[in-house]
CSV table of C-alpha atoms in Angstrom, one decimal:
chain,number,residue,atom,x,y,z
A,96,UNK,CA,12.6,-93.9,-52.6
A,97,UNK,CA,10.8,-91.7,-50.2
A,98,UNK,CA,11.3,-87.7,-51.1
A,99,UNK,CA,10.9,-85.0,-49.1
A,100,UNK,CA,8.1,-83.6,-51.1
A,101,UNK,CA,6.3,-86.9,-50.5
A,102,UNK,CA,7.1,-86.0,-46.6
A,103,UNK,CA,4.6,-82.9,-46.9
A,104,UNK,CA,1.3,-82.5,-46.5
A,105,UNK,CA,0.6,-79.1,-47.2
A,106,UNK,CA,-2.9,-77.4,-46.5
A,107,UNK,CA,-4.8,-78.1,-49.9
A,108,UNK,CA,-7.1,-74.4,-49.0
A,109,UNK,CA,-3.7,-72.9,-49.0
A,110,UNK,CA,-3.7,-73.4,-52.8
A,111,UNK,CA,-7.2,-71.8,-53.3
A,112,UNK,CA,-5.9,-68.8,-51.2
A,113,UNK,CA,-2.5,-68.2,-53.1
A,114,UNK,CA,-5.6,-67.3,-56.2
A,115,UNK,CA,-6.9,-64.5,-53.4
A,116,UNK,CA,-3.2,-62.9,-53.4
A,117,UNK,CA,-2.7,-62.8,-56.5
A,118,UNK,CA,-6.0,-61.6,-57.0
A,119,UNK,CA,-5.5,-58.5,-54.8
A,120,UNK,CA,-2.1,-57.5,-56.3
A,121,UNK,CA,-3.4,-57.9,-59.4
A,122,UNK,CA,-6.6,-54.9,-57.9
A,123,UNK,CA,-3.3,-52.6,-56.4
A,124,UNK,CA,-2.0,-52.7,-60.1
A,125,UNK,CA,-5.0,-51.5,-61.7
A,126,UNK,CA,-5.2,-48.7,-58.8
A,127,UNK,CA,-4.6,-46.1,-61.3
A,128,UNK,CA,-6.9,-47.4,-63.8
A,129,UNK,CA,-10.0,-47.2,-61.6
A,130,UNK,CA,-9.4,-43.7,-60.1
A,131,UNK,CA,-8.3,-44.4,-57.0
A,132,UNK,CA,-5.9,-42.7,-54.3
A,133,UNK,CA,-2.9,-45.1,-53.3
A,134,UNK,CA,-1.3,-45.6,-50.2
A,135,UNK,CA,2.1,-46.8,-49.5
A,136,UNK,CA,2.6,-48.3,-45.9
A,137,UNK,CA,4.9,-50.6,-43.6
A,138,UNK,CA,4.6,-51.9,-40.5
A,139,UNK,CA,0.9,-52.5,-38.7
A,140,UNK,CA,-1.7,-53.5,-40.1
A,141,UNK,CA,-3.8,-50.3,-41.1
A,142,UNK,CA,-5.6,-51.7,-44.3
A,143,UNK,CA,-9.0,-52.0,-42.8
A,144,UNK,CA,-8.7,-47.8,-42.1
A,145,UNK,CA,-7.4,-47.2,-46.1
A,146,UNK,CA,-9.9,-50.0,-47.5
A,147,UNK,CA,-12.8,-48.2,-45.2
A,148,UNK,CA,-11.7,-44.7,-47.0
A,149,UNK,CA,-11.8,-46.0,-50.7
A,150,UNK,CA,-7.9,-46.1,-51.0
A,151,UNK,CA,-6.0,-48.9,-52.6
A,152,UNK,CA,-3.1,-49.8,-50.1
A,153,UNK,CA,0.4,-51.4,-51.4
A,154,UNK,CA,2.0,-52.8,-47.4
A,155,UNK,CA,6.3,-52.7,-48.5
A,156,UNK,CA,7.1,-55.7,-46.3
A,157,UNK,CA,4.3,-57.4,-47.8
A,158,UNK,CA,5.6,-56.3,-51.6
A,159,UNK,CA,8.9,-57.5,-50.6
A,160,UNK,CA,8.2,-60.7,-49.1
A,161,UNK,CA,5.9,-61.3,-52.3
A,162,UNK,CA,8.9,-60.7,-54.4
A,163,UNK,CA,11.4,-62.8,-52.3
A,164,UNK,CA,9.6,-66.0,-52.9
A,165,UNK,CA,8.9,-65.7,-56.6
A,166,UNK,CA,12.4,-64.9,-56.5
A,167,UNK,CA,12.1,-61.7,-58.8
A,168,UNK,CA,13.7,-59.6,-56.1
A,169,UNK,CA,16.7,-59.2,-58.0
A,170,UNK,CA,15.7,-56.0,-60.0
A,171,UNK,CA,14.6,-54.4,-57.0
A,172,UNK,CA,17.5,-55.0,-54.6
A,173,UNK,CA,19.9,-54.2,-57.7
A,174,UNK,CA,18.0,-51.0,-58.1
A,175,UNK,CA,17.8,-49.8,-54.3
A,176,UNK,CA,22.2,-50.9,-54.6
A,177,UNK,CA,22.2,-48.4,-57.3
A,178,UNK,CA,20.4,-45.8,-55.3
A,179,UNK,CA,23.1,-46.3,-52.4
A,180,UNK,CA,21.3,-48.4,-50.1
A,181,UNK,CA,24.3,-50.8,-48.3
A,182,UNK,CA,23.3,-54.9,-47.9
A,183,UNK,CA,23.2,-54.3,-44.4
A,184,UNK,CA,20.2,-52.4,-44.5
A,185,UNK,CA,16.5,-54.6,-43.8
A,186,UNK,CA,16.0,-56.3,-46.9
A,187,UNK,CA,12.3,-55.6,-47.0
A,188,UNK,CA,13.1,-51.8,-46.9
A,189,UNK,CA,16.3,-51.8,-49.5
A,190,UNK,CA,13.8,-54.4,-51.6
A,191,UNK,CA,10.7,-52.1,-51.2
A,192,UNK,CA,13.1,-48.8,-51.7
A,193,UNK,CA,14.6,-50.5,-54.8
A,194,UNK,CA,11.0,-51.2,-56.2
A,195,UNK,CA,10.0,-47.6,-55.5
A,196,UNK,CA,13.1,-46.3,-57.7
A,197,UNK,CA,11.9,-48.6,-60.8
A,198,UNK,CA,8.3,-47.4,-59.8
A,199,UNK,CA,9.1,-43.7,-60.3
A,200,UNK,CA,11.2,-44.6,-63.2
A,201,UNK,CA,8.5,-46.3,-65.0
A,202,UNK,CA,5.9,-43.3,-63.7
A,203,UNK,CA,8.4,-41.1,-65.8
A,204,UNK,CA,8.9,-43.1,-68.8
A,205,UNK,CA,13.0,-43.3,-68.0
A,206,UNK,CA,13.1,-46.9,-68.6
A,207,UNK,CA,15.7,-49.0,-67.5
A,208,UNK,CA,18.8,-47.2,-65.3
A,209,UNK,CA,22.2,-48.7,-65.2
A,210,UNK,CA,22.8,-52.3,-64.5
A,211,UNK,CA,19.1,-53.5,-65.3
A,212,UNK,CA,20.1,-54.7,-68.5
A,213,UNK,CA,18.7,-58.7,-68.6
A,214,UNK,CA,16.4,-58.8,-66.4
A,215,UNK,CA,13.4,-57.1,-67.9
A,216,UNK,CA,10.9,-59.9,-66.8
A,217,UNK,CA,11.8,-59.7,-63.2
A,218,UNK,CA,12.0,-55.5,-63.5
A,219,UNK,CA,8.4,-56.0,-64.8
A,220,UNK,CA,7.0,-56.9,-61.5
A,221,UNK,CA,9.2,-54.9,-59.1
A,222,UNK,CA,8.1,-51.8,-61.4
A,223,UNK,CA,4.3,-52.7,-61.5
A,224,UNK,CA,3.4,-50.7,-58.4
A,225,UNK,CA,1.9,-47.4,-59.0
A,226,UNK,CA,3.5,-44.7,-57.3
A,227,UNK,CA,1.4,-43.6,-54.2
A,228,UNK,CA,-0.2,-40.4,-53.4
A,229,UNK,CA,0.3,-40.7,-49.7
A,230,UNK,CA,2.4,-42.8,-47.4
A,231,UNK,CA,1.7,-43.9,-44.1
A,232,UNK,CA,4.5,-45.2,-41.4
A,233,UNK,CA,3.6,-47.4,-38.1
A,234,UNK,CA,6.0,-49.1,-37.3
A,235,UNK,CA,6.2,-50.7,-34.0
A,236,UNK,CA,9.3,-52.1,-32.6
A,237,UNK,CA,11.5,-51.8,-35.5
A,238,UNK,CA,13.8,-48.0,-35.6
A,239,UNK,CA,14.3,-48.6,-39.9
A,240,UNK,CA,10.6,-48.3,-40.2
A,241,UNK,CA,10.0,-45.1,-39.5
A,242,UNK,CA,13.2,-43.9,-41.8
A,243,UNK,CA,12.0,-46.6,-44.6
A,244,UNK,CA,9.4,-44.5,-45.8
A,245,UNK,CA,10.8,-40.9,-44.7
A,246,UNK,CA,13.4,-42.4,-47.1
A,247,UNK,CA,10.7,-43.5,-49.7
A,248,UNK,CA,9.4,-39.5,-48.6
A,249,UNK,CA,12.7,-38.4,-50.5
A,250,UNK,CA,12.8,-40.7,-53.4
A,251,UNK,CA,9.5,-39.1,-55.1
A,252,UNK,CA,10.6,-35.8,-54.3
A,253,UNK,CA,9.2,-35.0,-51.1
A,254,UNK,CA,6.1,-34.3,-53.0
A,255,UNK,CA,4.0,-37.0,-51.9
A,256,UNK,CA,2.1,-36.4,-48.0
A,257,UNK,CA,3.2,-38.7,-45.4
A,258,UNK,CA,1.5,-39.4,-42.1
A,259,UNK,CA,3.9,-41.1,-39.3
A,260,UNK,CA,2.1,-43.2,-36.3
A,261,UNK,CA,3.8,-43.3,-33.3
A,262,UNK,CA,4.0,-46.4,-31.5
A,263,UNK,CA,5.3,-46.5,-28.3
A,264,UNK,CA,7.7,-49.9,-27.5
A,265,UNK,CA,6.7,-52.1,-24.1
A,266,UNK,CA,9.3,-51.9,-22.1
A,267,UNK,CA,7.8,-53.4,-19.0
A,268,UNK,CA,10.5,-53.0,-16.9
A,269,UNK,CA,7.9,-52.0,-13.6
A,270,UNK,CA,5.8,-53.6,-11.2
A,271,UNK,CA,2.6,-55.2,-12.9
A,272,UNK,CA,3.9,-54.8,-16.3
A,273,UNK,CA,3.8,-56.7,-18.7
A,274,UNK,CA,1.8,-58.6,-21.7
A,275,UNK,CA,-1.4,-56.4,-22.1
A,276,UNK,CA,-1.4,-55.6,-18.5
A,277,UNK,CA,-0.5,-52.3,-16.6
A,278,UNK,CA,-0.5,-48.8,-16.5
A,279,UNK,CA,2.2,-49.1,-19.7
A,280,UNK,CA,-0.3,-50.7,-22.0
A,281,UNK,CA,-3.5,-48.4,-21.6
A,282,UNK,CA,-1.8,-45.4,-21.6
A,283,UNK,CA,0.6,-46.7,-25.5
A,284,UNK,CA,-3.0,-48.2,-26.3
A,285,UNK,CA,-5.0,-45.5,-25.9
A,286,UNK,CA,-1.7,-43.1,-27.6
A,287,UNK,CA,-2.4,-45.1,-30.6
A,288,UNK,CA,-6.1,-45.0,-31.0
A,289,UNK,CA,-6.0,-41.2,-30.9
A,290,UNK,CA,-3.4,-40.9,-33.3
A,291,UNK,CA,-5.5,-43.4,-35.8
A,292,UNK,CA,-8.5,-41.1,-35.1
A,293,UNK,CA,-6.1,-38.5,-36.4
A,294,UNK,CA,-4.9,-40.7,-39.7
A,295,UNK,CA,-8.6,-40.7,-40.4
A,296,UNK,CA,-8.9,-37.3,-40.6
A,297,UNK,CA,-6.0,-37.1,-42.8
A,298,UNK,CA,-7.0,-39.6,-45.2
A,299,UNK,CA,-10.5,-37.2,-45.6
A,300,UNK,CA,-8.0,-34.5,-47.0
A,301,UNK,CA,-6.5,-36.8,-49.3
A,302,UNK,CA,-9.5,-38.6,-50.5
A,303,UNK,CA,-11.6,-35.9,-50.2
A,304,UNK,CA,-14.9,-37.1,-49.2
A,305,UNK,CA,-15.6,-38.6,-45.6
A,306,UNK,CA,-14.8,-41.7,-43.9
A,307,UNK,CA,-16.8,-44.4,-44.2
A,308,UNK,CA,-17.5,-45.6,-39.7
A,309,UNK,CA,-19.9,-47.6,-41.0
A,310,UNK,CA,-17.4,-50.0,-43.5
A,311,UNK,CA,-15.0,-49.6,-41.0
A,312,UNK,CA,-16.9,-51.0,-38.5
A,313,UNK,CA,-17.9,-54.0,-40.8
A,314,UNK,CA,-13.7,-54.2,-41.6
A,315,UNK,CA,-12.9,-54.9,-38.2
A,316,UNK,CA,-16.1,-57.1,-37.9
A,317,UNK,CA,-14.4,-59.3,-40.4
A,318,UNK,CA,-10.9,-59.1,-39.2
A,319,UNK,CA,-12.3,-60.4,-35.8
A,320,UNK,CA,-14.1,-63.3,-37.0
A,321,UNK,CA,-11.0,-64.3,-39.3
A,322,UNK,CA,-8.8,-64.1,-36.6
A,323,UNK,CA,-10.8,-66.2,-33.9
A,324,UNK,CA,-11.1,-69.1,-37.1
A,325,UNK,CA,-6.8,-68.5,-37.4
A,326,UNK,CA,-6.4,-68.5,-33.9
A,327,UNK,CA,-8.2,-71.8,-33.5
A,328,UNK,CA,-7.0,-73.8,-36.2
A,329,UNK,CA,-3.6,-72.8,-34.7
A,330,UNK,CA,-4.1,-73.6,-32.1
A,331,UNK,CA,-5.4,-77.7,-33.3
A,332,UNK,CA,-1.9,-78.4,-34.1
A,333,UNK,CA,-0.6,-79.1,-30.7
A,334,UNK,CA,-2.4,-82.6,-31.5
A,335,UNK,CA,0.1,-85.7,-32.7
A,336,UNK,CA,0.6,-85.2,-35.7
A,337,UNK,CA,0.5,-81.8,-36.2
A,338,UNK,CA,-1.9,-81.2,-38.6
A,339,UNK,CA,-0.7,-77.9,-40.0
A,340,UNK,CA,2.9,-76.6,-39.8
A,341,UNK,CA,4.8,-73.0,-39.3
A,342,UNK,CA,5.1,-73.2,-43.2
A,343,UNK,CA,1.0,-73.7,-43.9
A,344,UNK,CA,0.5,-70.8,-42.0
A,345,UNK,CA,3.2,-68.6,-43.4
A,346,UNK,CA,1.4,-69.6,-46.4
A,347,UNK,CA,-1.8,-68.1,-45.4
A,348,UNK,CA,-0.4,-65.3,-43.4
A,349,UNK,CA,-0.9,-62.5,-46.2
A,350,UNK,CA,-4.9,-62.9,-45.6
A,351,UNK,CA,-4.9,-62.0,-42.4
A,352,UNK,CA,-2.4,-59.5,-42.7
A,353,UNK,CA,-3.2,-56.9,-45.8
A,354,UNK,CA,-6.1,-58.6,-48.0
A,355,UNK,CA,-9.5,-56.6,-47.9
A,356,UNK,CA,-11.3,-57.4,-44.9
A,357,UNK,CA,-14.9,-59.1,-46.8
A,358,UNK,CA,-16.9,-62.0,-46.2
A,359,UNK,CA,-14.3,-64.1,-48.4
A,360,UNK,CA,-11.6,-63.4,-45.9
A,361,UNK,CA,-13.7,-65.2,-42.8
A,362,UNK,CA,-15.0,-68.2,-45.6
A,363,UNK,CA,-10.9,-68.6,-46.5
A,364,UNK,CA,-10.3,-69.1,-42.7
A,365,UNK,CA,-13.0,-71.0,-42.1
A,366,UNK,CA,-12.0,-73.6,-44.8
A,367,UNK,CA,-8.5,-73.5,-43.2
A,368,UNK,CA,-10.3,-74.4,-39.9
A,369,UNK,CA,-12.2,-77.2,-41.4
A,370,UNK,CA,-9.8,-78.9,-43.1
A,371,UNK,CA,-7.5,-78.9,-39.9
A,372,UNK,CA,-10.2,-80.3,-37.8
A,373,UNK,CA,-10.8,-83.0,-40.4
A,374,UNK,CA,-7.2,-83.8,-40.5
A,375,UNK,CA,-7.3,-84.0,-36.5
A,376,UNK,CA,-9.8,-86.5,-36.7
A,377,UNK,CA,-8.5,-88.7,-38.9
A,378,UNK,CA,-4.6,-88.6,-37.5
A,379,UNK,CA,-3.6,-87.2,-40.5
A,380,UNK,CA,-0.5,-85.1,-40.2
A,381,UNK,CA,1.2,-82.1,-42.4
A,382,UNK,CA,4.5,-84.0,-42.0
A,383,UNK,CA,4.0,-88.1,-42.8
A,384,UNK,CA,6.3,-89.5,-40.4
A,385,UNK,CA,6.9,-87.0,-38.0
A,386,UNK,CA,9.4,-87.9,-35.2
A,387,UNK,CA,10.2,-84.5,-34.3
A,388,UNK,CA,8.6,-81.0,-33.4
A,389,UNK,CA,10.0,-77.7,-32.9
A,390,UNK,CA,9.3,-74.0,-32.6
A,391,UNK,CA,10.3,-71.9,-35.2
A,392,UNK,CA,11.8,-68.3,-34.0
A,393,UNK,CA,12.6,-65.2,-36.4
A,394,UNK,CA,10.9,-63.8,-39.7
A,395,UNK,CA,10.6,-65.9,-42.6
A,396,UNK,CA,13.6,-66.8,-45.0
A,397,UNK,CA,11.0,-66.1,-48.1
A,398,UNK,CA,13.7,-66.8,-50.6
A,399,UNK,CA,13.6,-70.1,-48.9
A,400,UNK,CA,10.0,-70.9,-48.3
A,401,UNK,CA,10.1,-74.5,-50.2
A,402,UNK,CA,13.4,-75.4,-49.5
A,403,UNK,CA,13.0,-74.6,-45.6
A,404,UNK,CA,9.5,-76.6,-45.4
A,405,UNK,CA,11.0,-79.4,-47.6
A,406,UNK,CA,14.5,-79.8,-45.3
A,407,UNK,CA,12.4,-80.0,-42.4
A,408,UNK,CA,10.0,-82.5,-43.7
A,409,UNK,CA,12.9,-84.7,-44.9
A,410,UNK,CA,13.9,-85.3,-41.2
A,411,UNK,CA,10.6,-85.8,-40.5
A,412,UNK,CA,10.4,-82.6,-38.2
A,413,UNK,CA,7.0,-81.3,-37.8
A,414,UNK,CA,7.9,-77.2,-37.7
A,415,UNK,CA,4.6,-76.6,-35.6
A,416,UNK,CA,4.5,-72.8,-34.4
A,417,UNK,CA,6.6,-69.9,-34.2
A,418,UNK,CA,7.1,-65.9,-32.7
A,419,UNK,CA,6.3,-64.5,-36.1
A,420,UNK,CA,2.8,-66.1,-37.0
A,421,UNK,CA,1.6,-66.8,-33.5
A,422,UNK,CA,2.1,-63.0,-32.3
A,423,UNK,CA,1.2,-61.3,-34.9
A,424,UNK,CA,-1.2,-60.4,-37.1
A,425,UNK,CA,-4.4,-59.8,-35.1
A,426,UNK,CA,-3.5,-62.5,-32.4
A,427,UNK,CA,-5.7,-60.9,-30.0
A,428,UNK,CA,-9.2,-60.5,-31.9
A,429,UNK,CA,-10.5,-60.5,-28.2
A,430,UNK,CA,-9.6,-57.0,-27.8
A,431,UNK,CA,-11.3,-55.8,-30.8
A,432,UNK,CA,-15.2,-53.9,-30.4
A,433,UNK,CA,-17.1,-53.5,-33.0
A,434,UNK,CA,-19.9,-52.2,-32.2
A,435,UNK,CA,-18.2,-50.2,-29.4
A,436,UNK,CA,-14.5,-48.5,-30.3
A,437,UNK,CA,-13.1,-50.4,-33.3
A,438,UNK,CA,-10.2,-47.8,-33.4
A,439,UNK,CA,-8.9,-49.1,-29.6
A,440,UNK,CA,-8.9,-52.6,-30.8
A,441,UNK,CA,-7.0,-51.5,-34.0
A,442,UNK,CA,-5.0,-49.5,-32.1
A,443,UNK,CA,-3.7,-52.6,-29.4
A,444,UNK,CA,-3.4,-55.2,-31.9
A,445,UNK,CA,-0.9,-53.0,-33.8
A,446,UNK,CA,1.2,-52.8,-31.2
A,447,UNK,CA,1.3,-56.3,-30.3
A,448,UNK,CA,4.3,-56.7,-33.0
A,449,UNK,CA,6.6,-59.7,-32.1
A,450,UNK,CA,9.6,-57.5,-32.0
A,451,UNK,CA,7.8,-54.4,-29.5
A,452,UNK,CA,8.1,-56.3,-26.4
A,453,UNK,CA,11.2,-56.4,-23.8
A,454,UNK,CA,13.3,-59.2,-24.0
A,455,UNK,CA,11.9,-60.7,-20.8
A,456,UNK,CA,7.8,-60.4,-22.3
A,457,UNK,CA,9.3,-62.1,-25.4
A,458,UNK,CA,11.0,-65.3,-23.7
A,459,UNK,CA,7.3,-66.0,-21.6
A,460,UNK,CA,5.3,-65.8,-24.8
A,461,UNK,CA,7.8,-68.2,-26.6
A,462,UNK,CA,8.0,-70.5,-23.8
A,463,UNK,CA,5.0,-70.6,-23.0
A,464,UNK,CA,4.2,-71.6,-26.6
A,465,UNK,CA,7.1,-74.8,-26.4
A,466,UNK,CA,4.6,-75.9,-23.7
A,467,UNK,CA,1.7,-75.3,-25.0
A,468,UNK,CA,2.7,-77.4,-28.2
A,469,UNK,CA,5.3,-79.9,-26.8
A,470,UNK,CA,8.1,-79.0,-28.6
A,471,UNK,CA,11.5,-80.9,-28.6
A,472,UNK,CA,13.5,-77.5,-29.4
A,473,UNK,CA,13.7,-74.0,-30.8
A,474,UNK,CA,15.2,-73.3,-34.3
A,475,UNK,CA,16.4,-70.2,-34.7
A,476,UNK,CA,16.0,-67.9,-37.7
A,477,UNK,CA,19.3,-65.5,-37.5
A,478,UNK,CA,17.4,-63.0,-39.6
A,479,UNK,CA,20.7,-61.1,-41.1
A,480,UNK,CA,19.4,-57.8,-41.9
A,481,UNK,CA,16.3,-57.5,-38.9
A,482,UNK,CA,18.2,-57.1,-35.6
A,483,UNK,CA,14.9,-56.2,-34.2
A,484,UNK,CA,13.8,-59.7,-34.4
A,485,UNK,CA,16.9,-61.5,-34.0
A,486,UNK,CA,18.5,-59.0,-30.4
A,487,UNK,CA,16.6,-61.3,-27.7
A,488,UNK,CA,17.3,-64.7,-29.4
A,489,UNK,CA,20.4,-65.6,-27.2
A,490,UNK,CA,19.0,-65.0,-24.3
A,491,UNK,CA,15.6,-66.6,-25.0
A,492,UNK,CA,17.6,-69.8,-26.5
A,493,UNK,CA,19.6,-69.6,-23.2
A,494,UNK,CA,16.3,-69.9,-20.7
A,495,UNK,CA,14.8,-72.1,-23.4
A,496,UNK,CA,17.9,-74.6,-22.5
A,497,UNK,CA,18.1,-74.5,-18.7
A,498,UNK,CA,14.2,-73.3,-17.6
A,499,UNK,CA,12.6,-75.9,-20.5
A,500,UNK,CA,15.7,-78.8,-21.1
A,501,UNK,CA,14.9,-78.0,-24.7
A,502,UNK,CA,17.5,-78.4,-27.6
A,503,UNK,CA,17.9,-75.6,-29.8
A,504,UNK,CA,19.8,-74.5,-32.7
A,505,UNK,CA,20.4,-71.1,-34.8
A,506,UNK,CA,21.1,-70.7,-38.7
A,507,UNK,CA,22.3,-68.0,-40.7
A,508,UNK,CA,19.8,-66.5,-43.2
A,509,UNK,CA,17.5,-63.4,-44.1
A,510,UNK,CA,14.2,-61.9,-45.2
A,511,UNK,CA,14.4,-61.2,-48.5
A,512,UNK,CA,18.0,-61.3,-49.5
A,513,UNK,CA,19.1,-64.7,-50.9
A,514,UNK,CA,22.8,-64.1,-50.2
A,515,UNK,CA,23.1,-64.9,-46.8
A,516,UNK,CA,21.5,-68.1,-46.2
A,517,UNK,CA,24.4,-71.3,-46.4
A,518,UNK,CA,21.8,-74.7,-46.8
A,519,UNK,CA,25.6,-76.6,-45.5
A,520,UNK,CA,25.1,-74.2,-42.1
A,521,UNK,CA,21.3,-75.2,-41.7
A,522,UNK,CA,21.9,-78.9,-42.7
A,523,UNK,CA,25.2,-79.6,-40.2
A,524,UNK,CA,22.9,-77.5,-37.4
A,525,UNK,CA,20.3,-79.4,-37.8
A,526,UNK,CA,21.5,-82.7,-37.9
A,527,UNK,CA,23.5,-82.1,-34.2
A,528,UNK,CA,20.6,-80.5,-32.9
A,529,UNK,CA,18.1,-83.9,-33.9
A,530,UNK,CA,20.9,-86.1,-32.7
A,531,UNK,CA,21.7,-84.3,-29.0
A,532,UNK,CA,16.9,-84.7,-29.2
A,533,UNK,CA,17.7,-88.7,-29.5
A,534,UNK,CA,20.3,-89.3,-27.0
A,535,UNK,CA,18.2,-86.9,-24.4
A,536,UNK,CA,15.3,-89.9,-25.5
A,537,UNK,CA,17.5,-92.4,-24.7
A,538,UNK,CA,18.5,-91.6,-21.7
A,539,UNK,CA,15.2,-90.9,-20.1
């Protein structure tokens, strides 16, 4: 009998790279150990600026996520409950929050507080981080971001400096508007970049010696190149069959998003390429019997990653792109210079966040991917506890059906927090939604 495990194909280089996270965890827990200054941050992606200044750099999404799918969030989330943060709140922040408590606690020598008894394992992880001498906020598109770590501010005492980037939402509600074009965009661009020139200099008082242009310059060097390698292998899997899925590159995502930006970083991506290409050539596909495709909209249920990819797999459904990995995460290497004003490019990727765009920008770039990769229909994440991500989907799923004619569906589920994903919900959902994609077959 055929499985749904046997239905996957996974990316074999993802394997290799899961050795690179771990790796760089591993490097953040030892922080302390070699000397040097930590930085706690959420939202864009400012490592290349901390790793450029000497700084090890802990991202709290990226923590949170991490701990979601080895499903040792449990501590942390109990912990942050404790505190007083409600369920409602954005699991990444009430997960990261929660791990800062047991991180100060474990700083103090408190041990365990109330409630913790039986789960020292899973504690262990959630406590390893070493408390940070500075945190940095920029956020784009999302209002608990900028509160998450004034919030983390007040958990250590308000000892600890914090530096808050301001990043303007896209609104593009005027004439000539819109995705990187207009009057809107330079000016938020250019905002940015000065206030990153800024972040530099505060990072020099916390560090204490200079910034490094010249690393910096190499960072974003790197970061470039490993983007354009992402971008195209990506891009490969509009072939039949797709060679790569929405889960392989959730799978690789952390790379591109928070590891040190080196020479390994651009070799990862470059195997990634390679194998994709290969698979292209010889019609191999990342589902075995795919019948389907479909787009994937909303963050990633990382309590769920297996299950999800394995569900999808088992109705032979080829997952093939979606908002969260396709715009984000240095999707626009294009814009970054170098040689010329690395801090611009920075400064414009960062605010290319799936969620800081108008409802309107949103519904073209997710369209225009269903075209792009020939998608049947839209599966939509209802991400519980991230109503940044999830406000546009109606209306998106709306246009989807009456501009594209394509099916789409929505399930219940969440970031980081187990608890609200129902596999029933996602399994009847998913079963109409393949069966209303064979009777618009048959009719045509």
């Amino acid at each position: 009998m055929t499985t749904a495990t046997d239905k996957l194909n996974r990316l074999e280089i993802n394997k290799a790279g899961g050795k690179m996270i771990a790796d760089y965890w591993e490097n953040v827990f030892a922080a302390r150990e070699r000397g040097q200054k930590v930085v706690w941050y959420n939202g864009s992606a400012l490592n290349p600026i901390f790793q450029a200044a000497g700084m090890a750099w802990c991202h709290g999404e990226a923590f949170s996520a991490r701990l979601a799918a080895q499903h040792l969030e449990g501590p942390a989330q109990l912990a942050g409950s404790e505190y007083g943060y409600v369920g409602e709140l954005c699991s990444y922040a009430r997960t990261h929050l929660g791990a800062a408590v047991l991180s100060q606690k474990r700083s103090n020598g408190s041990g365990n507080g109330p409630g913790m008894v039986g789960l020292p394992e899973q504690e262990e992880l959630a406590s390893r981080l070493p408390t940070p001498d500075v945190f940095v906020n920029a956020y784009a598109g999302c209002s608990t971001g900028q509160q998450w770590d004034d919030i983390s501010f007040r958990v250590f005492g308000k000892d600890v400096p914090i530096f808050n980037v301001s990043m303007p939402f896209f609104w593009s509600n005027r004439p000539g508007e819109g995705y990187m074009v207009g009057e809107e965009w330079e000016t938020s661009s250019r905002y940015v970049a000065d206030q990153l020139r800024e972040l530099v200099t505060f990072l020099e008082s916390i560090t204490g010696r200079p910034f490094d242009w010249d690393a910096y310059r190499q960072n974003m060097a790197y970061i470039k190149r490993a983007s354009e390698l992402r971008q195209e292998a990506m891009k490969l899997c509009r072939h039949l069959p797709a060679p790569a899925t929405f889960w392989d590159w959730i799978g690789n995502v952390a790379h591109i998003n928070f590891l040190p930006a080196n020479q390994e970083l651009v070799d990862f991506y470059a195997a990634v390429l390679a194998e994709v290409r290969q698979r292209v050539a010889d019609g191999v596909g990342s589902v075995t019997s795919e019948r389907y495709r479909v787009y994937f909209d909303g963050f990633m249920n990382w309590n769920h990653l297996g299950l999800l990819s394995r569900k999808f797999a088992s109705y032979d459904v080829a997952v093939v792109a979606g908002r969260y990995t396709h715009h984000a995460f240095w999707q626009e290497p294009q814009l970054i210079d170098p040689e010329g004003d690395p801090l611009l490019g920075q400064a414009m990727n960062n605010l290319l966040c799936p969620m800081n765009h108008s409802t309107r920008t949103i519904q073209q770039l997710v369209l225009n991917d269903c075209d792009f990769y020939g998608v049947d229909g839209i599966v939509f994440h209802s991400t519980r506890t991230c109503r940044a991500f999830t406000n546009p989907q109606r209306i998106v799923a709306k246009a989807a059906r009456e501009d594209r004619g394509l099916a789409t569906m929505f399930f219940e589920g969440d970031i980081a927090d187990a608890s609200f994903y129902k596999d029933e919900v996602l399994e009847s959902r998913l079963t109409a939604m393949l069966e209303g994609i064979d009777v618009r077959r048959a009719r045509a």
